[in-house]
Amino acid sequence: MGQKGRTPVVVQQRTAKADPQDELAARLRLLQELSGRGVRALARDTGLSSSSLSRYLSGQSVPPWPVVIELCRLVKRDPRPLRPLWARATNPLPAPPKASRQVQPPSPPAGAPLPPRNDLPRDVPDFTGRAAQLAAVLDAVGSSRVVAVDGMAGVGKTCLAVHAAHRLAAEYPDAQLYLDLHGFTEGREPLDPDPALRALLAALDVPSEKIPQEGGVEPLAACWRSELAGRRAVVVLDNAAGADQVRPLLPGAGSSVALITSRNRLLGLEEVPPVSLDVLTPEESAELLARASGDPSGPDGRLARDPQAAAEVLRLCGHLPLALRLAGARLRHRPGWTVGILAERIAEGAGELDSALAMSVRQLDRAERRMFRLLGLLSGSSFDEYVAAALADVPLRGARTMLEDLLDAHLVQQPSAGRYTLHDLVHQYAHRAAAEQDSAEERAQALGRVLDYYVHAAAAADAAMPYVSGSRAPSAGRPPAELPRFTDKHAALGWFATEYTNLMGAFELAVATGADAHACELPRFMRAFFARRCGTTHLNVLFERSLVAAQRLGDSWQLAEAHSDLGFARYNAGRMAEAGAAYEAAAPLVSQAGDTRSEADLIMRRGHLRWDEGDVEEPFELFRRAGELYAAAGCPQGAAHATADEAWAMLQLGRHEEAARLAREVLDVAHADPAWPAALTARITLGMAIVHEQPDEAAQHLRQALELAREDGHKHNEAWCLNCLGVALRETGRHEEALASHRQAFALLDELFEEHWKIHFLHAYGETCRLAGLPDEALRLHRQALELAPKLGYRHKEALAHEGIAAVLDETDPPAAADHRAAAQAIRQDLAPA
């Protein structure tokens, strides 16, 4: 039985009509015959590796469409008649599409529901032996819903668990999830339950606002159990370090099941039945070696001709599936070798598994061996060809070719299209090889290039979703030769989600190695992603550490940005006093740096803070000054953002005509994304400003803003739009609809786990309840605001809460109402400008 990862494909006899992939391969072989070229010559002329072309011609994988076009071009044939056949081979029905390293699955039609999540690695086609163990796993799942597979490294735990999960997939159709817990990954700490739970919840497409941001592991575990309770899902928790790591990840009530693998017996999980694996039997080992090597059965096979040497290979591989598979792949690719030569080469190594790995590495050329060693320096769970190219400092096409050859040698795995990984044992071997063969300077330079890549790639992704005033080019490191291309903000958000753990690893590497410029800039380019997919707690931590890096760096501009960014994070977390202190620290540094854009950003942020603190004069001056600076810096969208905030502030003061005029000016500013914040703010402001004079147009603006916020995936903005729509409906006397809108807004807020956001919406909701004849509910909401506002430093909201309570108590308790009005007046006098 094989270990996890890519395996040699055993090509079975199939009819062309039954399998479009085989039919396509036959047509490609005809093209080869027309070309008069051998495989190597044809590969050279088409720019492919010979191994890739061999797979396409044999039907083992489907080529990308450009490869088909190039083959047709060489023999002067029209490729268009092959397009329908290629499409069927790429996505055959009713069977699921075959694994292909380069063919991207077609996107579902717009608006169509996404299929259930399936993260399971590919099931090996030559699963060997383990009949009793497989039956034990399936029986344990049936009775206990959880099973733990344990055994030594390389013994096939993952392969068994994944094979069983594939067998169970039909019974658990809602999701098939896989998570590597990295319990025994060299150079990497085991995955903590907190990020593990977040990864699992994200895999179920649980909205970020439903995922707890605070409170530790238990709220996350409860959320995970709750999500699983209503699903029939199978979850593979691979490579667990121990019981404490995996216990919070187990399903609770419901039908979902979990399969755990670990090198240790998980004695702390008394309720979980174990299935222990030993090495394969000699018979199973011989069968796996024969299948992995493609050796024909019968007396003519190489293994059969030299049974003594074959037995020696089994012994040297320790009957470990991973080592046997590597040895078999080596023999398959060397038809001139005898089994005796294979045994000799394995014996030259220091250990059973290392010998098999060394044997596979020796078949590579010098550049490929270097690439393999450097991949051992990466600490993430997966990577793409862009990272590999940056790591080895080679062109993207060269990196892609080398990864193809490493895949052929079973030294790299491809769990999904465009993503690569190394098995733990292979990663350990590569890491040791790099330490032995590459100097410390060479290793440091390679990791430095990875840091450069992630900062510049994050900047490129951030530029694809310019939500505020556009993106600034990174200054840290050297730009890589090639970066991913992001067609829109959704592609950028998807990249951030895929690369999240690698980006966090890059940040930790930057901090650990003193790459202070990288540590300053990487979180800065992730702000928009955090606003839509993460909470504010982690962003505060990142910017705290960025500030320390900026202080070490001693660059006035970086230090100014770090203080300003930390203030921004504090403000969004409702930590108003700390935000003000950070902005005060940034102000003289921004002036010293002389950067107009940075000054405008800081002034805008100070305007937001001063408004929420209750100042009704200074924010106008700050927004106007920021707009002037943005215009001077050649940033019209930033200027529009400042105008939009000025319009919103005017609306709050009842200056409706001025607010509407400024809002319309903002909506006339062109922007690629209709959901960018300035337009969203302007549309809401305009709707609220004209609700009495033009109620139909007002409703149209507000509902369009709501649609844009939902399309953008920003739940805070969605709640804001719903709350404003509730106010507009209330102003036109539609109280029941207004209450429904407010309730939707607060339902979203209850899922955000950031209580401070409610302070922005409580007064409006309370007023709607009072006017709708719900005084008790209105009083409860205003008192909630009165309790929350002083804690957060929102003096203006505190005064509004007193006034709201007074309005409710006017008919039932006039003296108490008078006291609250007096308290509100005192606060407003305190806030009034001198």
Coordinates of C-alpha atoms in Angstrom, one line a residue, residues 216-742:
G216 CA -10.0 30.9 23.0
V217 CA -10.5 27.5 21.5
E218 CA -13.7 26.4 23.2
P219 CA -16.1 28.9 21.3
L220 CA -14.4 27.8 18.1
A221 CA -14.8 24.2 18.9
A222 CA -18.5 24.7 19.8
C223 CA -19.0 26.6 16.5
W224 CA -17.3 23.7 14.6
R225 CA -19.5 21.1 16.4
S226 CA -22.6 23.1 15.7
E227 CA -21.8 23.3 12.0
L228 CA -21.1 19.6 11.7
A229 CA -24.3 18.7 13.6
G230 CA -26.5 19.5 10.6
R231 CA -24.3 17.9 8.0
R232 CA -23.2 14.4 7.0
A233 CA -19.4 15.0 6.5
V234 CA -16.3 12.9 6.7
V235 CA -13.2 14.6 8.1
V236 CA -9.6 13.3 7.8
L237 CA -7.4 14.8 10.6
D238 CA -3.9 13.8 9.4
N239 CA -0.6 13.7 11.3
A240 CA -1.8 14.5 14.8
A241 CA 0.8 15.2 17.5
G242 CA -1.4 14.0 20.4
A243 CA -4.8 13.9 21.9
D244 CA -4.8 17.5 23.2
Q245 CA -4.3 18.8 19.6
V246 CA -7.1 16.8 18.1
R247 CA -9.7 16.6 20.8
P248 CA -11.3 20.1 20.0
L249 CA -11.6 19.1 16.3
L250 CA -13.8 16.1 16.9
P251 CA -17.5 16.2 15.8
G252 CA -20.2 16.3 18.5
A253 CA -23.8 15.5 17.9
G254 CA -25.0 14.5 14.5
S255 CA -23.8 12.0 11.8
S256 CA -20.4 13.4 10.8
V257 CA -17.3 11.2 11.2
A258 CA -13.6 11.8 11.7
L259 CA -10.6 9.7 10.8
I260 CA -7.4 10.6 12.6
T261 CA -3.8 9.6 11.8
S262 CA -0.8 9.9 14.1
R263 CA 2.6 8.3 14.7
N264 CA 1.6 8.0 18.3
R265 CA -1.1 6.1 20.0
L266 CA -3.7 8.7 21.1
L267 CA -4.1 7.3 24.6
G268 CA -5.8 10.4 25.8
L269 CA -8.8 9.7 23.5
E270 CA -10.2 6.8 25.4
E271 CA -13.5 6.9 23.6
V272 CA -11.8 6.7 20.1
P273 CA -11.1 3.1 18.9
P274 CA -7.5 2.7 17.5
V275 CA -6.4 0.9 14.4
S276 CA -2.7 0.3 14.5
L277 CA -0.6 -0.3 11.3
D278 CA 2.5 -2.3 11.0
V279 CA 4.7 -2.6 7.9
L280 CA 3.3 -4.5 4.9
T281 CA 3.7 -8.3 4.8
P282 CA 6.3 -9.6 2.4
E283 CA 3.6 -10.6 0.0
E284 CA 1.9 -7.2 0.1
S285 CA 5.3 -5.5 -0.2
A286 CA 6.1 -7.5 -3.3
E287 CA 2.7 -6.7 -4.8
L288 CA 3.1 -3.0 -4.2
L289 CA 6.7 -3.0 -5.6
A290 CA 5.5 -4.8 -8.7
R291 CA 2.6 -2.4 -9.3
A292 CA 4.7 0.7 -8.5
S293 CA 7.4 -0.4 -10.9
G294 CA 4.9 -1.4 -13.7
D295 CA 6.6 -4.8 -13.7
P296 CA 4.5 -7.4 -15.7
S297 CA 3.3 -10.4 -13.8
G298 CA 4.6 -13.8 -14.8
P299 CA 8.2 -15.2 -15.2
D300 CA 9.2 -12.5 -17.7
G301 CA 9.1 -9.7 -15.2
R302 CA 12.3 -8.3 -13.8
L303 CA 11.2 -9.0 -10.2
A304 CA 10.4 -12.6 -11.1
R305 CA 13.7 -13.2 -12.9
D306 CA 15.7 -12.2 -9.8
P307 CA 13.6 -13.0 -6.7
Q308 CA 16.7 -12.8 -4.4
A309 CA 17.4 -9.2 -5.4
A310 CA 13.7 -8.4 -5.2
A311 CA 13.6 -9.7 -1.6
E312 CA 16.7 -7.6 -0.9
V313 CA 14.9 -4.5 -2.2
L314 CA 11.9 -5.2 0.1
R315 CA 14.3 -5.6 3.0
L316 CA 16.2 -2.4 2.3
C317 CA 12.9 -0.5 2.0
G318 CA 11.8 -1.9 5.3
H319 CA 8.5 -3.0 3.8
L320 CA 7.4 0.7 4.2
P321 CA 4.9 1.7 1.5
L322 CA 6.5 5.1 0.8
A323 CA 10.0 3.6 0.3
L324 CA 8.6 0.8 -1.9
R325 CA 6.8 3.3 -4.0
L326 CA 9.9 5.4 -4.5
A327 CA 12.0 2.4 -5.4
G328 CA 9.3 1.1 -7.8
A329 CA 9.2 4.5 -9.5
R330 CA 12.9 4.4 -10.0
L331 CA 12.8 0.9 -11.5
R332 CA 10.0 1.9 -13.8
H333 CA 11.9 4.8 -15.2
R334 CA 15.0 2.7 -15.8
P335 CA 14.0 -0.1 -18.1
G336 CA 17.7 -1.1 -18.6
W337 CA 18.2 -1.7 -14.9
T338 CA 18.0 -5.1 -13.2
V339 CA 16.5 -5.5 -9.8
G340 CA 20.1 -6.2 -8.6
I341 CA 21.2 -2.8 -9.7
L342 CA 18.3 -1.3 -7.9
A343 CA 19.2 -3.1 -4.7
E344 CA 22.8 -1.9 -5.0
R345 CA 21.8 1.7 -5.4
I346 CA 19.5 1.5 -2.4
A347 CA 22.2 -0.1 -0.3
E348 CA 24.5 2.8 -0.9
G349 CA 22.3 5.0 1.2
A350 CA 22.5 5.5 5.0
G351 CA 19.0 4.3 5.8
E352 CA 16.0 2.5 4.3
L353 CA 13.9 5.6 3.5
D354 CA 16.8 8.0 3.0
S355 CA 18.3 5.5 0.6
A356 CA 15.2 5.4 -1.5
L357 CA 14.9 9.2 -1.5
A358 CA 18.6 9.6 -2.3
M359 CA 18.1 7.2 -5.2
S360 CA 15.3 9.3 -6.5
V361 CA 17.2 12.5 -6.1
R362 CA 20.2 11.2 -8.0
Q363 CA 18.1 10.8 -11.2
L364 CA 17.6 14.6 -11.2
D365 CA 19.8 17.1 -12.9
R366 CA 21.8 19.6 -10.9
A367 CA 19.2 22.4 -11.1
E368 CA 16.4 20.0 -10.1
R369 CA 18.4 18.7 -7.1
R370 CA 19.0 22.3 -6.0
M371 CA 15.3 23.0 -6.3
F372 CA 14.4 19.9 -4.3
R373 CA 16.8 20.9 -1.5
L374 CA 15.5 24.4 -1.3
L375 CA 11.9 23.2 -1.2
G376 CA 12.9 21.7 2.1
L377 CA 13.3 25.2 3.5
L378 CA 9.6 26.1 3.1
S379 CA 7.5 25.7 6.2
G380 CA 4.0 26.0 4.7
S381 CA 1.7 23.1 4.0
S382 CA 1.6 23.8 0.3
F383 CA 3.1 26.1 -2.3
D384 CA 2.7 27.1 -6.0
E385 CA 5.0 27.5 -8.9
Y386 CA 5.5 31.2 -8.3
V387 CA 6.9 30.5 -4.8
A388 CA 9.2 27.8 -6.2
A389 CA 10.4 30.1 -8.9
A390 CA 11.3 32.8 -6.4
L391 CA 12.8 30.3 -4.0
A392 CA 15.2 29.0 -6.6
D393 CA 15.6 32.3 -8.5
V394 CA 14.6 30.7 -11.8
P395 CA 12.1 31.7 -14.5
L396 CA 8.5 30.6 -13.9
R397 CA 8.6 28.2 -16.8
G398 CA 11.7 26.6 -15.5
A399 CA 10.2 26.1 -12.1
R400 CA 7.1 24.6 -13.6
T401 CA 9.2 22.1 -15.6
M402 CA 11.3 21.2 -12.6
L403 CA 8.2 20.6 -10.5
E404 CA 6.8 18.3 -13.2
D405 CA 10.0 16.3 -13.0
L406 CA 9.9 16.2 -9.2
L407 CA 6.3 15.0 -9.5
D408 CA 7.5 12.2 -11.8
A409 CA 10.1 11.2 -9.3
H410 CA 7.5 11.2 -6.4
L411 CA 9.5 13.7 -4.5
V412 CA 6.8 16.4 -4.8
Q413 CA 3.0 15.8 -4.5
Q414 CA 0.2 17.8 -6.1
P415 CA -2.9 17.7 -3.9
S416 CA -4.8 20.0 -6.2
A417 CA -4.4 21.9 -9.5
G418 CA -1.6 24.5 -9.1
R419 CA -0.6 23.5 -5.5
Y420 CA 2.3 21.4 -4.5
T421 CA 3.5 19.9 -1.3
L422 CA 6.2 17.6 0.1
H423 CA 5.5 14.5 2.2
D424 CA 6.8 15.0 5.8
L425 CA 9.5 12.4 5.4
V426 CA 10.5 13.8 2.0
H427 CA 10.5 17.3 3.5
Q428 CA 12.8 16.3 6.3
Y429 CA 15.2 14.7 3.9
A430 CA 15.2 17.8 1.6
H431 CA 15.7 20.0 4.7
R432 CA 18.7 18.0 5.9
A433 CA 20.1 17.9 2.3
A434 CA 19.9 21.7 2.1
A435 CA 21.7 22.0 5.4
E436 CA 24.5 19.7 4.3
Q437 CA 25.0 20.9 0.7
D438 CA 24.0 24.5 0.6
S439 CA 25.8 27.2 2.6
A440 CA 24.0 29.2 5.2
E441 CA 24.3 32.3 3.0
E442 CA 22.7 30.4 0.1
R443 CA 19.8 29.3 2.3
A444 CA 19.3 32.7 3.8
Q445 CA 19.2 34.3 0.3
A446 CA 16.6 31.7 -0.8
L447 CA 14.3 32.5 2.1
G448 CA 14.9 36.2 1.5
R449 CA 13.6 35.8 -2.0
V450 CA 10.5 34.0 -0.6
L451 CA 9.9 37.0 1.7
D452 CA 10.3 39.3 -1.3
Y453 CA 7.8 37.3 -3.3
Y454 CA 5.1 37.3 -0.6
V455 CA 5.3 41.0 0.1
H456 CA 5.1 41.8 -3.6
A457 CA 2.4 39.2 -4.4
A458 CA 0.3 40.5 -1.5
A459 CA 0.7 44.0 -2.8
A460 CA -0.4 42.9 -6.3
A461 CA -3.5 41.1 -4.7
D462 CA -4.2 44.2 -2.7
A463 CA -4.0 46.4 -5.8
A464 CA -6.7 44.2 -7.4
M465 CA -9.2 45.3 -4.7
P466 CA -8.4 49.0 -4.1
Y467 CA -11.1 49.8 -1.6
V468 CA -10.0 53.2 -0.3
S469 CA -7.4 55.3 -2.0
G470 CA -5.5 52.8 -4.1
S471 CA -2.5 50.7 -3.4
R472 CA 1.1 51.8 -2.8
A473 CA 4.0 49.9 -4.4
P474 CA 6.0 47.9 -1.8
S475 CA 9.5 49.0 -1.0
A476 CA 10.7 45.9 0.8
G477 CA 13.0 43.5 -1.1
R478 CA 13.4 42.9 -4.8
P479 CA 10.4 42.3 -7.0
P480 CA 10.3 38.7 -8.3
A481 CA 10.4 38.2 -12.0
E482 CA 6.8 37.0 -12.2
L483 CA 3.8 37.4 -10.0
P484 CA 0.3 35.9 -10.2
R485 CA -2.3 37.9 -12.1
F486 CA -5.5 38.8 -10.3
T487 CA -8.4 39.5 -12.6
D488 CA -10.6 41.0 -9.9
K489 CA -11.0 41.4 -6.2
H490 CA -12.6 37.9 -5.8
A491 CA -9.5 36.3 -7.4
A492 CA -7.4 38.3 -5.0
L493 CA -9.4 37.4 -1.9
G494 CA -9.2 33.7 -3.0
W495 CA -5.4 34.0 -3.3
F496 CA -5.2 35.5 0.2
A497 CA -7.4 32.7 1.6
T498 CA -5.3 30.0 0.0
E499 CA -2.0 31.6 1.0
Y500 CA -3.0 32.8 4.4
T501 CA -0.9 30.3 6.5
N502 CA 2.1 30.9 4.2
L503 CA 1.7 34.7 4.5
M504 CA 1.6 34.4 8.3
G505 CA 4.6 32.1 8.1
A506 CA 6.4 34.7 6.0
F507 CA 5.6 37.4 8.6
E508 CA 7.0 35.2 11.3
L509 CA 10.1 34.5 9.2
A510 CA 10.6 38.2 8.6
V511 CA 10.4 38.9 12.3
A512 CA 12.7 36.1 13.2
T513 CA 15.3 37.0 10.6
G514 CA 15.2 40.8 11.2
A515 CA 13.7 41.5 7.8
D516 CA 12.0 44.6 9.3
A517 CA 10.8 46.2 6.1
H518 CA 8.9 43.0 5.1
A519 CA 7.4 42.8 8.6
C520 CA 6.2 46.4 8.3
E521 CA 4.7 46.1 4.9
L522 CA 3.1 42.6 4.7
P523 CA 0.3 43.3 7.2
R524 CA -0.4 46.6 5.5
F525 CA -1.2 44.9 2.2
M526 CA -3.6 42.5 4.0
R527 CA -5.9 45.1 5.6
A528 CA -8.6 44.7 3.0
F529 CA -8.5 41.0 3.3
F530 CA -8.7 41.1 7.1
A531 CA -11.7 43.4 6.9
R532 CA -13.6 40.9 4.8
R533 CA -12.4 37.5 6.0
C534 CA -10.9 37.9 9.5
G535 CA -11.5 39.7 12.8
T536 CA -9.8 42.8 14.2
T537 CA -7.9 40.9 17.0
H538 CA -5.3 39.3 14.9
L539 CA -4.8 42.5 12.8
N540 CA -4.0 44.4 16.0
V541 CA -1.4 41.8 17.0
L542 CA 0.3 42.0 13.6
F543 CA 0.5 45.8 13.6
E544 CA 1.9 45.8 17.1
R545 CA 4.7 43.6 15.9
S546 CA 5.1 45.7 12.8
L547 CA 5.6 48.8 14.9
V548 CA 8.5 47.1 16.8
A549 CA 10.0 46.2 13.4
A550 CA 9.6 49.8 12.2
Q551 CA 11.3 51.1 15.4
R552 CA 14.3 48.8 14.7
L553 CA 14.4 50.0 11.1
G554 CA 14.7 53.6 12.0
D555 CA 13.0 54.8 8.8
S556 CA 10.7 57.8 9.6
W557 CA 8.2 56.9 6.9
Q558 CA 7.9 53.3 7.9
L559 CA 7.6 54.3 11.6
A560 CA 4.9 56.8 10.7
E561 CA 2.9 54.2 8.7
A562 CA 3.3 51.7 11.5
H563 CA 1.9 54.0 14.1
S564 CA -0.9 55.0 11.7
D565 CA -1.7 51.4 10.8
L566 CA -1.8 50.4 14.5
G567 CA -4.1 53.3 15.2
F568 CA -6.4 52.1 12.4
A569 CA -6.5 48.6 13.9
R570 CA -7.2 50.0 17.3
Y571 CA -10.0 52.1 16.0
N572 CA -11.6 49.2 14.2
A573 CA -11.4 47.2 17.4
G574 CA -13.2 49.9 19.3
R575 CA -10.1 50.9 21.3
M576 CA -10.6 54.6 20.8
A577 CA -8.1 56.1 23.3
E578 CA -5.3 53.8 22.0
A579 CA -6.2 54.7 18.5
G580 CA -5.8 58.4 19.4
A581 CA -2.5 57.8 21.0
A582 CA -1.2 56.0 17.9
Y583 CA -2.3 58.8 15.6
E584 CA -0.7 61.4 17.8
A585 CA 2.6 59.4 17.6
A586 CA 2.3 59.2 13.8
A587 CA 1.6 62.9 13.2
P588 CA 5.1 64.4 13.6
L589 CA 6.7 61.4 11.8
V590 CA 4.4 61.9 8.8
S591 CA 5.4 65.5 8.7
Q592 CA 9.0 64.6 8.9
A593 CA 8.7 62.0 6.1
G594 CA 7.1 64.6 3.8
D595 CA 4.7 62.0 2.2
T596 CA 1.5 63.7 1.1
R597 CA -0.4 60.5 0.7
S598 CA 0.5 59.2 4.2
E599 CA -0.5 62.6 5.6
A600 CA -3.9 62.4 3.9
D601 CA -4.4 58.9 5.1
L602 CA -3.6 59.9 8.7
I603 CA -5.9 63.0 8.6
M604 CA -8.8 60.9 7.3
R605 CA -8.3 58.4 10.1
R606 CA -8.2 61.1 12.7
G607 CA -11.4 62.6 11.2
H608 CA -13.2 59.3 11.7
L609 CA -11.9 59.1 15.3
R610 CA -12.9 62.6 16.2
W611 CA -16.4 62.2 14.8
D612 CA -17.0 59.0 16.8
E613 CA -15.6 60.7 19.9
G614 CA -18.4 63.4 19.5
D615 CA -16.6 66.3 17.9
V616 CA -18.9 68.0 15.4
E617 CA -16.5 70.7 14.0
E618 CA -13.0 69.3 13.7
P619 CA -13.9 66.3 11.5
F620 CA -15.2 68.6 8.7
E621 CA -11.9 70.4 8.7
L622 CA -10.0 67.2 8.7
F623 CA -12.0 65.6 5.9
R624 CA -11.6 68.7 3.7
R625 CA -7.8 68.9 4.4
A626 CA -7.5 65.2 3.5
G627 CA -9.3 65.8 0.3
E628 CA -7.0 68.6 -0.7
L629 CA -3.9 66.5 0.1
Y630 CA -5.2 63.5 -1.9
A631 CA -5.9 65.8 -4.9
A632 CA -2.4 67.2 -4.6
A633 CA -1.0 63.7 -4.5
G634 CA -2.8 62.8 -7.7
C635 CA -5.3 60.5 -5.9
P636 CA -8.8 61.5 -7.0
Q637 CA -10.4 58.4 -5.4
G638 CA -8.9 59.3 -2.1
A639 CA -10.3 62.8 -2.5
A640 CA -13.7 61.4 -3.3
H641 CA -13.5 59.2 -0.1
A642 CA -12.9 62.3 2.0
T643 CA -15.8 64.1 0.3
A644 CA -18.1 61.1 1.0
D645 CA -17.2 61.2 4.7
E646 CA -17.8 64.9 4.8
A647 CA -21.3 64.3 3.2
W648 CA -22.1 61.6 5.8
A649 CA -21.1 64.0 8.7
M650 CA -23.3 66.7 7.2
L651 CA -26.2 64.3 7.0
Q652 CA -25.9 63.5 10.7
L653 CA -26.1 67.3 11.5
G654 CA -29.3 67.6 9.4
R655 CA -27.7 69.5 6.5
H656 CA -29.5 67.3 4.0
E657 CA -29.1 69.5 0.8
E658 CA -25.4 69.9 1.3
A659 CA -25.0 66.2 2.0
A660 CA -27.0 65.2 -1.1
R661 CA -24.9 67.5 -3.3
L662 CA -21.6 66.2 -2.1
A663 CA -22.8 62.6 -2.3
R664 CA -23.8 63.1 -6.0
E665 CA -20.3 64.5 -6.7
V666 CA -18.8 61.3 -5.3
L667 CA -21.0 59.0 -7.3
D668 CA -19.8 60.8 -10.5
V669 CA -16.2 59.7 -9.7
A670 CA -15.2 56.7 -11.9
H671 CA -14.0 53.5 -10.2
A672 CA -13.6 49.9 -11.3
D673 CA -15.4 48.6 -8.3
P674 CA -18.9 49.9 -7.6
A675 CA -18.7 48.7 -4.0
W676 CA -15.7 50.8 -3.1
P677 CA -16.3 52.6 0.2
A678 CA -16.6 56.1 -1.1
A679 CA -19.4 55.2 -3.4
L680 CA -21.1 53.0 -0.8
T681 CA -21.0 55.9 1.7
A682 CA -22.2 58.4 -0.9
R683 CA -25.1 56.2 -2.0
I684 CA -26.3 55.6 1.6
T685 CA -25.9 59.3 2.4
L686 CA -27.9 60.3 -0.7
G687 CA -30.6 57.9 0.1
M688 CA -31.0 59.2 3.6
A689 CA -30.8 62.8 2.5
I690 CA -33.7 62.7 0.0
V691 CA -35.9 60.1 1.7
H692 CA -38.7 62.6 2.4
E693 CA -38.6 64.6 -0.9
Q694 CA -37.9 61.6 -3.2
P695 CA -38.7 58.4 -1.3
D696 CA -38.6 56.1 -4.4
E697 CA -35.2 57.2 -5.5
A698 CA -34.0 57.1 -1.9
A699 CA -35.1 53.5 -1.5
Q700 CA -33.4 52.6 -4.8
H701 CA -30.1 54.1 -3.6
L702 CA -30.3 52.3 -0.3
R703 CA -31.2 48.9 -1.7
Q704 CA -28.4 49.2 -4.3
A705 CA -26.0 50.0 -1.5
L706 CA -27.2 46.9 0.3
E707 CA -26.7 44.7 -2.7
L708 CA -23.2 46.1 -3.3
A709 CA -22.2 45.5 0.4
R710 CA -23.5 41.9 0.1
E711 CA -21.6 41.3 -3.2
D712 CA -18.5 42.7 -1.6
G713 CA -18.8 40.3 1.3
H714 CA -18.3 43.0 4.0
K715 CA -20.7 42.1 6.7
H716 CA -20.1 45.2 8.7
N717 CA -21.1 47.3 5.7
E718 CA -24.1 45.1 5.1
A719 CA -25.3 45.7 8.6
W720 CA -24.8 49.4 8.2
C721 CA -26.9 49.5 5.0
L722 CA -29.7 47.5 6.7
N723 CA -29.7 49.9 9.6
C724 CA -29.9 52.9 7.4
L725 CA -32.6 51.3 5.3
G726 CA -34.5 50.8 8.6
V727 CA -34.2 54.5 9.4
A728 CA -35.4 55.5 5.9
L729 CA -38.4 53.2 6.1
R730 CA -39.2 54.6 9.6
E731 CA -39.1 58.2 8.2
T732 CA -41.7 57.3 5.7
G733 CA -44.0 55.7 8.3
R734 CA -43.3 52.0 7.3
H735 CA -42.6 50.9 10.8
E736 CA -42.9 47.1 10.4
E737 CA -40.6 47.0 7.4
A738 CA -38.2 49.3 9.3
L739 CA -38.1 47.0 12.3
A740 CA -37.5 44.0 10.0
S741 CA -34.5 45.8 8.5
H742 CA -33.1 46.7 11.9

